[in-house]
Amino acid sequence: MSLVHEIDYGTPASKAETTVRLTIDGQTVDVPAGTSIMRAAMEGGTQIPKLCATDMVDAFGSCRMCLVEIDGVRGTPASCTTPVTEGMVVRTQTERLKQIRKGVMELYISDHPLDCLTCAANGDCELQDVAGAVGLREVRYGYEGENHVFQSRAGEANDRFLPKDESNPYFTYDPAKCIVCSRCVRACEEVQGTFALTIEGRGFDSRVSPGMHESFLGSECVSCGACVQACPTATLTEKSVIEIGQPEHSVVTTCAYCGVGCTFKAEMRGEEVVRMVPYKDGKANRGHSCVKGRFAWGYATHKDRILNPMIREKITDPWREVTWDEALGHVAREFARIQSTYGKGAVGGITSSRCTNEETYLVQKLVRQGFGNNNVDTCARVCHSPTGYGLKTTFGTSAGTQDFDSVEHSDVVMVIGANPTDGHPVFASRLKKRLREGAELIVVDPRRIDLVRTPHVEAAHHLALKPGTNVAVLTALAHVVVTEGLVNEAFVRERCDWSAFEHWAAFVAEERNSPEEVEKVSGVPADTIRQAARLYATGGNAAIYYGLGVTEHSQGTTTVMAIANLAMATGNLGREGVGVNPLRGQNNVQGSCDMGSFPHELPGYRHISEDATRDIFEKLWGVTLDKEPGLRIPNMFDAAVDGSFKGLYVQGEDILQSDPNTAHVAAGLSAMECLVVHDLFLNETANYAHVFLPGSTFLEKDGTFTNAERRIQRVRKVMTPKNGYADWEVTQRLAQAMGLSWSYTHPSEIMDEIAATTPSFAGVNYEKLDALGSVQWPCNEKAPEGTPVMHSAGFVRGQGLFMVTEYVPTDEKTGPRFPLLLTTGRILSQYNVGAQTRRTANVVWHDEDVLEIHPHDAENRGLRDGDWVRLASRAGETTLRARITDRVAPGVVYTTFHHPMTQANVVTSEYSDWATNCPEYKVTAVQVAPSNGPSEWQERYREQAAQSRRIAAHLDAAE
């Protein structure tokens, strides 16, 4: 193996369709119009020396290394900033150019340390490479004059010297090695869109500065790594590279955090990860990353990882480490005992949205073939199950319509109930770039998220609605579209069910759905609703992106349908720049749904009651499948409390921390006789487990993930599983212990079975994924290379179906005891329940959950910023610190759920979506009051968790 090298063309590619022919060093080159000379030369095989240029950012022309001569043009223009023209004749290497470049390089080196042999960038330094390329052999200027290199000069302090900034946990900034190429500044602006860096000073005093001469950690830097990736020297360097050295080989794989699905090069020395570098050919991220994917992979070798199977008779007993055979045999015997005692339906399984498609497929297969029932569910139950139901009903398929590239063609973007800068930061960077280019933004969210106003981006409209009123507001937007004649009638007549449209249009046109009436329940000014509707309907290509603020409501499915109605009515479907796009929370939550992880659906979203579909799997698996849907996750807890559900296999999910009404979840788990947790760490659910099966990380397995845009991408093993087995192997061994004759030798064989049984995956195989990089389902005979944009020639269901979306207020009401509404969300540095990110240096940014509360509500309660407060609801109470901010409206409070000792879900209720049982996390009536310490529940939980995590005989752990 060797390093995967990517060509840096110096400047971005031109998107022009016309071609220009020119001559470079005697060679004829054909390139798109608008291409720079530098890129044209590189495409023709000639590398022009450069320092300030890289193809991730626009040309800058400051380093003066890339000068060329052009016939008929005076001087020596910079090749990076000079576009090609028809018939142009360019020379990249002449005596004149050689002398200029050597002279410029001498100036750079005269103010740069020559510690190359001990420098962390040794072997990966563009300054070093260019010095060699231009033939630099001496530096006439020396270090006798003024410089930034040495701490002292002539025995006196050098006031131009700045010490190394090591405040960021992941990388260092050494001003002495900065050549002021501005690549980091431009990457922060153009790629990331944070504008955290600048060049301070002028002339010889110029240098990079985070913010107003702040430290990197203290500045607005979000640690995405774009600046580190762009830096041509050791000025910005990963601490892992400083510690370990330069990598010697790399493997392309897929990030295991959010639903964006970024592609990375895992750069290695042996089996040790040196760094994760975003891959430019990754079609989801296009060479960008966030702090989690770029840096927060250390959990894979964290000391808390459990590497040996463990069992115990009672949850009050210490864990006992056993062999794999003993653990799996124990599970098989216990599940058989439970089924013989309580019935076939007394056991079930939960698939993981963090595991691969192949692994989730095997778990649902185990449940259906091995357990003999359909009691299988996944974390999508508590996040995007309304997306599946709502979009399948209206469009005919349970997924988003676009690829992420589509946003580059949008003129209007509506973000509903999502916070992309925190939850999906790489997509957010692409969105912000499009907004800076002139697209308009509408935000529908109770909280003032960063996108409402961020550097060089400001929402045209922010509909700060009252939590729980999504359906009312979206129906009011539709009211404006219909009553003001903004419907795209041609699209509706051609693509949609016209009678259903007429029925829907009559409904939304009713006065009770007008913005003026909806203002009374939502708090959004009627004029704001009207202006937003007009912008969405008439502003050009309009796209909707939504998140859990849409789905995690009692009317989550209704809201998804309302979004689909709005897109169909305005014709914003079936082409680039438009669409309905759910922003999926976990790396493979889309894939876990695709693989048949719901109790009512087999892989490919086909209902279990369909005889023809069951027949496919019955013939392949050699069993008769139950045609009745199984239990959903909430039903499993209810049945456990009732005494009829006694065994559960949980693959890679922490249901105790992530599901609502923690007390009820705990009651259900504690009532089980055999709870099996298959995970990396002793998570919160494991407190109630009887068997623990150690899991493997994404670095230790082969497989595929499917991201939020339906993109199927390879996950490639870069190190041996520290627990001994990839997760698919563990599930297979469990199946074998139960008497099933599974014999897969590689995940590619599992994908072949998926393709053979699932029409939307029929054309997917590892060879194609390796050749193309990725494909978006459906991938079959009609679309052999996948489908970037859905419904381009018509809806999957035939005609788009408009659905009446009656607003029904939630049963969760505020009142004198609980006058505030709590809503929840995520933060950039942490992921989901925090099991991974809390075991990395990301805790430096977020080491505890806090409660955001408006100054008015805080003053009424005598609260100051940082005070401990009691957060109580009808379901329970917890304590955490208050953060006073006007990001939330009066009457609304907000918190995250990343830290188990806060357990925000102690207070959330059991109210759920009418169609899918997705919990109503986003609307909980609460009271906030000063607190002197932890709640009674927190005290009990801390004690119970400590007792539950005792291990009687501890073997070697990961270092």
Short mmCIF file of C-alpha atoms in Angstrom, two decimals, residues 185-197 219-224 288 421 425 429 432 436 450 454-456 828:
data_model
loop_
_atom_site.label_atom_id
_atom_site.label_comp_id
_atom_site.label_asym_id
_atom_site.label_seq_id
_atom_site.Cartn_x
_atom_site.Cartn_y
_atom_site.Cartn_z
CA VAL A 185 -7.53 32.60 5.39
CA ARG A 186 -9.15 31.91 2.04
CA ALA A 187 -10.01 28.32 2.98
CA CYS A 188 -11.74 29.59 6.13
CA GLU A 189 -13.70 32.07 4.05
CA GLU A 190 -14.41 30.26 0.80
CA VAL A 191 -14.60 26.61 1.86
CA GLN A 192 -15.76 26.72 5.47
CA GLY A 193 -17.48 30.12 5.50
CA THR A 194 -16.56 31.01 9.09
CA PHE A 195 -14.24 33.97 8.39
CA ALA A 196 -12.33 33.28 11.60
CA LEU A 197 -8.89 34.11 10.18
CA SER A 219 -11.39 32.59 18.40
CA GLU A 220 -14.40 31.81 16.21
CA CYS A 221 -12.47 28.95 14.58
CA VAL A 222 -14.63 25.81 14.37
CA SER A 223 -11.64 23.45 13.88
CA CYS A 224 -12.88 22.09 10.57
CA HIS A 288 -14.08 19.49 3.12
CA THR A 421 -23.95 24.46 10.97
CA PRO A 425 -21.54 21.29 9.11
CA SER A 429 -20.52 25.22 4.41
CA LYS A 432 -23.38 29.21 3.03
CA ARG A 436 -22.93 34.28 -0.32
CA ASP A 450 -26.42 30.52 13.26
CA THR A 454 -23.63 34.64 10.16
CA PRO A 455 -20.67 36.30 8.35
CA HIS A 456 -21.85 37.47 4.91
CA LEU A 828 -21.18 21.08 16.54
#
